[in-house]
XYZ file of N, CA and C in Angstrom:
507
model
N 44.962 34.313 82.174
C 46.172 33.723 82.245
C 47.356 34.360 82.024
N 48.322 34.188 82.614
C 49.691 35.414 82.815
C 50.272 35.322 81.319
N 50.924 36.618 80.667
C 51.465 36.629 79.686
C 52.587 35.277 79.452
N 52.870 34.467 78.426
C 53.867 33.634 78.065
C 53.658 32.557 78.929
N 52.448 32.066 79.436
C 51.784 30.905 79.897
C 51.626 29.967 79.345
N 51.978 28.838 79.225
C 51.318 27.826 78.383
C 49.890 27.983 78.544
N 48.946 27.599 77.618
C 47.686 27.360 77.561
C 46.741 26.700 78.233
N 45.529 26.921 78.572
C 44.864 26.099 79.606
C 43.772 25.543 79.122
N 43.887 23.972 78.968
C 42.668 23.444 78.339
C 41.721 22.733 79.490
N 40.589 22.851 79.254
C 39.476 22.460 80.190
C 39.388 21.275 79.807
N 39.354 20.186 80.795
C 38.706 18.685 80.656
C 37.529 18.745 79.859
N 37.560 17.707 79.203
C 36.400 17.433 78.239
C 35.197 16.984 79.077
N 34.158 17.756 78.657
C 33.127 17.438 79.686
C 32.101 17.929 78.976
N 30.543 16.972 79.464
C 29.355 17.079 78.620
C 28.768 18.369 79.256
N 27.968 19.265 78.747
C 27.170 20.233 79.192
C 25.836 19.609 78.905
N 25.036 19.163 80.087
C 23.881 19.007 80.419
C 22.752 20.157 80.476
N 22.001 20.416 79.309
C 20.847 21.324 79.865
C 19.866 21.810 78.557
N 19.208 22.369 77.941
C 18.535 22.708 76.958
C 19.135 23.923 76.506
N 20.276 23.533 75.666
C 21.078 24.276 74.892
C 20.847 24.295 73.586
N 20.678 25.241 72.776
C 21.049 25.429 71.177
C 22.298 24.595 70.636
N 22.467 24.469 69.372
C 23.574 23.870 69.021
C 24.829 25.112 69.090
N 24.306 26.396 69.372
C 25.187 27.389 69.241
C 25.178 28.321 70.331
N 25.439 27.765 71.592
C 24.947 28.820 72.699
C 25.702 30.071 72.652
N 25.425 31.126 73.689
C 26.375 32.359 73.753
C 27.352 31.859 75.326
N 28.507 32.517 74.882
C 29.451 32.041 76.231
C 29.760 33.180 76.994
N 29.916 32.965 78.359
C 30.383 33.915 79.071
C 31.214 33.438 80.142
N 32.425 34.155 80.628
C 33.701 33.599 81.496
C 33.303 34.632 82.472
N 33.591 33.908 83.787
C 33.695 34.584 85.152
C 34.722 33.950 85.593
N 35.678 34.620 86.543
C 36.625 34.178 87.422
C 36.592 34.252 88.627
N 36.740 32.659 89.358
C 36.472 32.883 90.603
C 37.640 32.193 91.704
N 37.083 32.134 92.887
C 38.377 31.542 93.649
C 38.222 29.970 93.726
N 38.811 29.475 94.715
C 38.979 28.316 94.542
C 37.494 27.676 95.417
N 36.690 28.419 95.954
C 35.349 27.941 96.739
C 34.206 28.663 95.813
N 34.595 29.325 94.664
C 33.639 29.547 93.889
C 33.107 30.905 94.100
N 33.664 31.861 94.676
C 33.389 33.257 95.062
C 33.984 33.963 93.736
N 33.079 34.923 93.010
C 33.391 35.574 91.919
C 34.762 36.397 92.157
N 35.609 36.714 91.169
C 36.896 37.671 91.495
C 36.448 38.716 90.330
N 35.816 38.329 89.295
C 35.601 39.363 88.349
C 33.550 39.058 88.105
N 33.084 40.356 87.350
C 32.022 39.958 86.660
C 32.134 39.076 85.684
N 30.810 38.468 85.132
C 30.881 38.071 83.800
C 31.392 38.601 82.505
N 32.335 38.467 81.678
C 32.685 38.758 80.602
C 32.148 38.056 79.580
N 31.600 38.774 78.525
C 30.699 38.039 77.665
C 32.055 37.891 76.545
N 31.867 36.094 75.908
C 32.924 36.045 75.156
C 32.187 35.998 73.746
N 30.911 35.549 73.288
C 30.301 35.378 72.124
C 29.727 34.482 71.974
N 29.705 33.741 70.548
C 28.919 32.461 70.409
C 29.960 31.391 70.276
N 29.286 30.163 70.560
C 30.326 29.049 70.567
C 31.031 28.910 69.094
N 30.469 29.191 68.235
C 30.733 28.672 66.886
C 31.731 30.145 66.316
N 32.136 31.014 67.061
C 32.854 31.917 66.742
C 34.460 31.518 67.066
N 34.691 30.334 67.872
C 35.809 29.650 67.720
C 36.752 30.229 68.954
N 37.966 30.614 68.917
C 39.042 30.901 70.012
C 38.516 32.404 70.503
N 38.567 32.434 71.577
C 38.268 33.829 72.453
C 39.740 34.547 73.066
N 39.844 35.569 73.273
C 41.183 36.522 74.018
C 40.356 37.074 74.815
N 39.987 37.127 75.690
C 39.208 37.889 76.788
C 40.316 38.565 77.506
N 40.285 39.643 77.896
C 41.436 40.557 79.105
C 40.414 41.074 80.365
N 41.170 40.294 81.361
C 40.577 40.462 82.475
C 41.552 41.085 83.461
N 41.483 42.411 84.307
C 42.304 42.678 85.150
C 41.613 42.191 86.512
N 42.271 41.709 87.480
C 41.914 41.457 88.512
C 43.106 41.737 89.914
N 42.663 41.968 90.825
C 43.582 41.692 91.965
C 43.694 40.198 92.317
N 45.052 39.568 92.217
C 45.345 38.299 92.470
C 45.291 37.729 93.653
N 44.528 37.035 94.188
C 44.599 36.509 95.688
C 46.019 35.969 96.169
N 46.547 36.419 97.132
C 47.745 36.040 97.895
C 47.458 35.519 98.971
N 48.553 35.139 99.755
C 48.367 34.839 101.263
C 49.888 35.378 101.350
N 50.180 35.980 102.277
C 51.471 36.102 103.142
C 51.601 35.656 104.292
N 52.617 35.067 104.798
C 52.981 34.570 106.073
C 54.486 35.244 106.703
N 54.658 35.482 107.833
C 55.712 35.960 108.183
C 55.791 35.422 109.817
N 57.299 35.218 109.870
C 57.629 35.203 111.192
C 58.433 36.294 111.810
N 58.176 36.967 112.809
C 58.935 38.055 113.478
C 59.196 37.525 115.016
N 60.402 37.814 115.110
C 60.955 37.480 116.313
C 62.267 38.421 116.668
N 62.588 38.541 118.162
C 63.273 39.411 118.587
C 64.738 38.619 119.193
N 66.083 38.907 119.107
C 67.138 38.734 119.835
C 67.100 38.871 121.280
N 66.866 40.183 121.402
C 67.032 40.962 122.455
C 66.076 42.316 123.034
N 66.093 42.414 123.719
C 65.173 43.839 124.008
C 65.726 44.835 125.148
N 66.858 44.504 125.449
C 67.737 45.356 126.414
C 68.792 45.852 126.190
N 69.068 45.881 124.738
C 70.097 46.612 124.306
C 69.951 47.812 124.063
N 70.764 48.536 124.801
C 70.856 50.003 124.898
C 70.794 50.661 123.468
N 71.232 50.178 122.496
C 71.023 50.730 121.271
C 69.615 50.423 120.367
N 68.898 49.505 121.114
C 67.691 49.227 120.532
C 67.453 47.869 120.179
N 66.578 47.009 120.275
C 66.240 45.336 120.070
C 66.551 45.294 118.596
N 66.859 43.747 118.291
C 67.147 43.540 116.892
C 66.219 42.623 116.790
N 65.631 42.825 115.439
C 64.056 42.237 114.859
C 64.536 41.320 113.468
N 63.959 40.246 113.674
C 64.240 39.396 112.495
C 62.728 38.965 111.913
N 62.844 38.928 110.649
C 61.549 38.607 109.704
C 61.990 37.296 108.820
N 61.116 36.576 108.882
C 61.373 35.465 107.761
C 59.799 34.983 107.320
N 59.610 34.493 106.221
C 58.177 34.303 105.717
C 58.104 33.748 104.371
N 56.844 33.794 103.630
C 56.861 33.297 102.227
C 55.376 34.137 101.675
N 55.288 34.259 100.457
C 54.284 34.935 99.788
C 53.859 33.989 98.965
N 52.271 33.443 98.508
C 52.198 32.376 97.753
C 50.565 33.032 97.079
N 50.505 32.870 95.634
C 49.065 33.421 95.134
C 48.348 32.313 95.324
N 47.186 32.875 95.599
C 45.849 31.620 95.342
C 45.609 30.947 93.846
N 44.885 30.090 93.966
C 44.451 29.625 92.728
C 43.418 30.210 92.253
N 43.268 30.066 90.774
C 42.260 31.098 89.903
C 41.504 29.897 89.413
N 39.979 29.995 89.524
C 39.231 29.105 88.879
C 38.233 29.730 87.610
N 37.825 29.218 86.923
C 36.843 29.916 85.811
C 35.820 29.251 85.724
N 34.506 29.482 85.748
C 33.298 29.507 85.134
C 32.775 29.714 83.496
N 32.964 28.867 82.832
C 32.509 29.153 81.584
C 30.910 29.144 81.494
N 29.991 29.998 81.140
C 28.636 29.808 81.148
C 28.255 30.049 79.879
N 27.181 28.860 79.712
C 26.794 28.811 78.299
C 25.114 28.943 78.244
N 24.795 30.155 77.828
C 22.986 30.471 77.766
C 22.616 30.163 76.115
N 21.734 30.104 75.934
C 20.613 30.155 74.993
C 20.479 31.238 74.447
N 20.741 32.536 75.238
C 20.370 33.708 74.991
C 21.495 34.565 75.638
N 21.724 35.945 74.562
C 22.570 36.894 75.151
C 21.699 37.830 75.785
N 20.445 37.866 76.014
C 19.690 38.886 77.078
C 19.422 38.534 78.277
N 20.696 38.428 78.999
C 20.301 38.333 80.365
C 19.863 39.287 80.920
N 18.942 39.363 81.743
C 18.802 40.640 82.859
C 17.318 41.399 81.961
N 17.065 41.091 80.822
C 16.095 41.980 80.265
C 14.808 40.895 80.428
N 13.378 41.685 80.667
C 12.441 41.053 81.088
C 11.977 39.868 79.818
N 11.013 39.077 80.699
C 10.887 37.757 80.172
C 11.689 36.592 80.515
N 11.008 35.680 79.795
C 11.583 34.467 80.665
C 13.282 34.347 80.763
N 13.853 33.767 81.666
C 15.112 33.635 81.998
C 15.817 32.708 80.959
N 16.801 33.011 80.180
C 17.408 31.946 79.294
C 17.924 30.702 80.058
N 17.775 29.658 79.254
C 18.288 28.317 79.625
C 19.869 28.569 79.811
N 20.404 28.069 80.667
C 21.780 28.172 81.521
C 22.813 26.628 81.468
N 23.671 26.437 81.273
C 24.631 25.587 81.879
C 25.955 26.108 82.213
N 26.726 25.568 82.911
C 28.369 25.756 83.351
C 28.775 24.976 83.417
N 30.273 24.998 83.251
C 31.619 24.345 83.378
C 32.535 24.983 84.535
N 32.883 24.738 85.350
C 34.144 25.046 86.214
C 35.326 24.309 85.940
N 36.119 25.069 85.553
C 37.630 24.908 85.406
C 38.628 25.520 86.542
N 39.606 24.712 86.417
C 40.929 25.161 87.253
C 41.773 26.052 86.046
N 41.753 27.420 86.025
C 42.930 28.147 85.036
C 44.213 28.328 85.646
N 44.382 28.187 86.896
C 45.508 28.910 87.152
C 45.687 28.187 88.671
N 46.676 27.133 89.128
C 46.709 26.402 90.573
C 47.473 27.396 91.139
N 47.522 26.984 92.646
C 48.162 27.455 93.154
C 49.624 28.061 92.876
N 50.097 29.120 93.204
C 51.464 29.801 92.620
C 52.196 29.128 93.381
N 53.641 29.188 93.246
C 54.759 28.832 93.747
C 54.960 29.894 94.972
N 55.473 29.149 96.249
C 55.602 30.074 97.242
C 56.929 30.935 97.220
N 56.862 32.262 97.462
C 58.086 32.932 97.275
C 58.728 33.118 98.615
N 59.541 32.996 99.157
C 59.902 33.023 100.459
C 60.783 34.519 100.427
N 60.129 35.112 101.754
C 60.692 36.525 101.912
C 61.884 36.327 102.378
N 62.960 37.335 101.621
C 64.131 37.455 102.494
C 64.579 37.374 103.943
N 65.053 36.438 104.462
C 65.537 36.724 105.583
C 65.999 37.894 106.274
N 65.815 38.763 106.869
C 66.431 39.645 107.064
C 66.109 40.146 108.554
N 67.236 41.104 109.145
C 67.091 41.639 110.628
C 67.245 42.948 110.522
N 66.715 43.926 111.404
C 67.013 45.262 111.648
C 67.286 45.447 113.278
N 67.948 46.698 113.273
C 68.152 46.909 114.673
C 67.437 48.178 114.871
N 66.800 48.250 115.870
C 65.817 49.551 115.797
C 66.296 50.524 116.899
N 65.900 51.696 116.743
C 66.669 52.675 117.047
C 66.411 53.030 118.393
N 65.462 52.578 118.694
C 64.902 53.046 120.299
C 65.571 51.797 121.342
N 65.603 52.040 122.414
C 65.857 51.061 123.359
C 64.808 50.457 124.327
N 64.955 49.698 125.322
C 64.361 49.380 126.227
C 62.988 48.095 125.446
N 62.021 48.256 125.628
C 61.225 47.208 124.950
C 60.002 47.764 124.072
N 59.889 48.371 123.043
C 59.210 48.852 122.231
C 58.018 48.010 121.847
N 57.236 48.749 121.223
C 55.903 47.874 121.033
C 56.304 47.697 119.072
N 55.923 46.461 118.753
C 56.653 46.201 117.548
C 55.273 45.830 116.643
N 55.289 46.144 115.557
C 53.830 45.854 114.709
C 54.540 45.624 113.093
N 54.010 45.086 112.319
C 54.369 44.651 110.744
C 53.303 45.076 109.991
N 53.880 45.495 108.380
C 52.961 46.199 107.456
C 53.558 45.617 106.291
N 52.880 45.045 105.411
C 53.120 44.847 104.095
C 53.314 45.758 103.071
N 54.557 46.128 102.331
C 54.442 47.377 101.645
C 54.694 46.828 100.138
N 54.356 47.302 99.212
C 54.908 46.916 97.461
C 56.036 47.643 97.267
N 57.070 47.305 96.399
C 57.971 47.766 96.104
C 57.949 49.292 95.964
N 57.026 49.941 95.458
C 57.008 51.499 95.755
C 56.909 51.887 96.954
N 56.644 50.931 98.144
C 56.167 51.557 99.106
C 55.097 52.101 99.701
N 54.167 51.671 98.683
C 52.431 51.991 99.231
C 52.230 50.622 99.979
N 51.562 50.930 100.990
C 51.157 49.684 102.150
C 49.930 48.712 101.396
N 50.092 47.934 102.003
C 48.963 46.732 101.517
C 48.371 46.193 102.512
N 47.212 46.141 103.186
C 46.672 45.663 104.262
C 46.847 46.369 105.414
N 46.533 46.063 106.355
C 46.478 46.502 107.563
C 48.162 46.316 108.517
N 48.227 47.398 109.237
C 49.225 47.424 110.238
C 48.647 46.187 111.560
N 49.783 45.204 111.471
C 49.606 44.114 112.366
C 50.030 44.449 113.742
N 49.583 44.793 114.930
C 50.486 45.081 116.131
C 50.671 43.757 116.759
N 51.880 43.375 116.937
C 52.465 42.188 117.495
C 52.490 42.212 119.071
N 52.678 43.220 119.657
C 52.672 43.309 121.213
C 54.524 44.043 121.436
N 54.607 43.763 122.538
C 56.082 44.470 123.174
C 57.136 43.253 122.563
N 58.408 44.052 122.391
C 59.476 43.612 121.905
C 59.671 42.221 122.851
N 59.536 42.302 124.042
C 59.695 40.977 124.811
C 58.978 39.835 124.671
N 57.798 39.980 124.035
C 56.676 38.750 123.730
C 57.658 38.112 122.485
N 58.325 39.039 121.798
C 58.775 38.014 120.690
C 60.100 37.622 120.454
N 61.044 37.801 121.770
C 62.087 36.939 122.321
C 62.164 35.387 121.887
N 63.298 35.031 121.028
C 63.303 33.468 120.895
C 63.770 32.774 122.193
């Protein structure tokens, strides 16, 4: 949960399974489809009370952008406009209860039950500032986009959009 965020409470729910009175607990962060975002993090035994695990992960995000051109025949170069938004995807968690902390060690597999919870709903959409730029090349150049961090480091791949004329409003 992000720093200074309110505590997250799991809905009260019974765990059905052959658990003893004091199971071992693990936490695994997943996306909204149950795909793991982290490995399982051992928390301890149920009776140990409140846990404060720290997990680093890349926060899944979706970025959308509309790129358009006003004109491609200007001798000083086309004027390209960008408009879009960025939104973080929801983070779910799987709390895993086991009757043993010997996972993966020979012998019978420990009894297990799990509880899936929403840890963080989809974040608010951040609007990309509407911006336009004039390219320094004339004619009908090839246009592409690439997202960058504030430090200038590229994220993702360069998306080739085609010739300027294909983007004219």
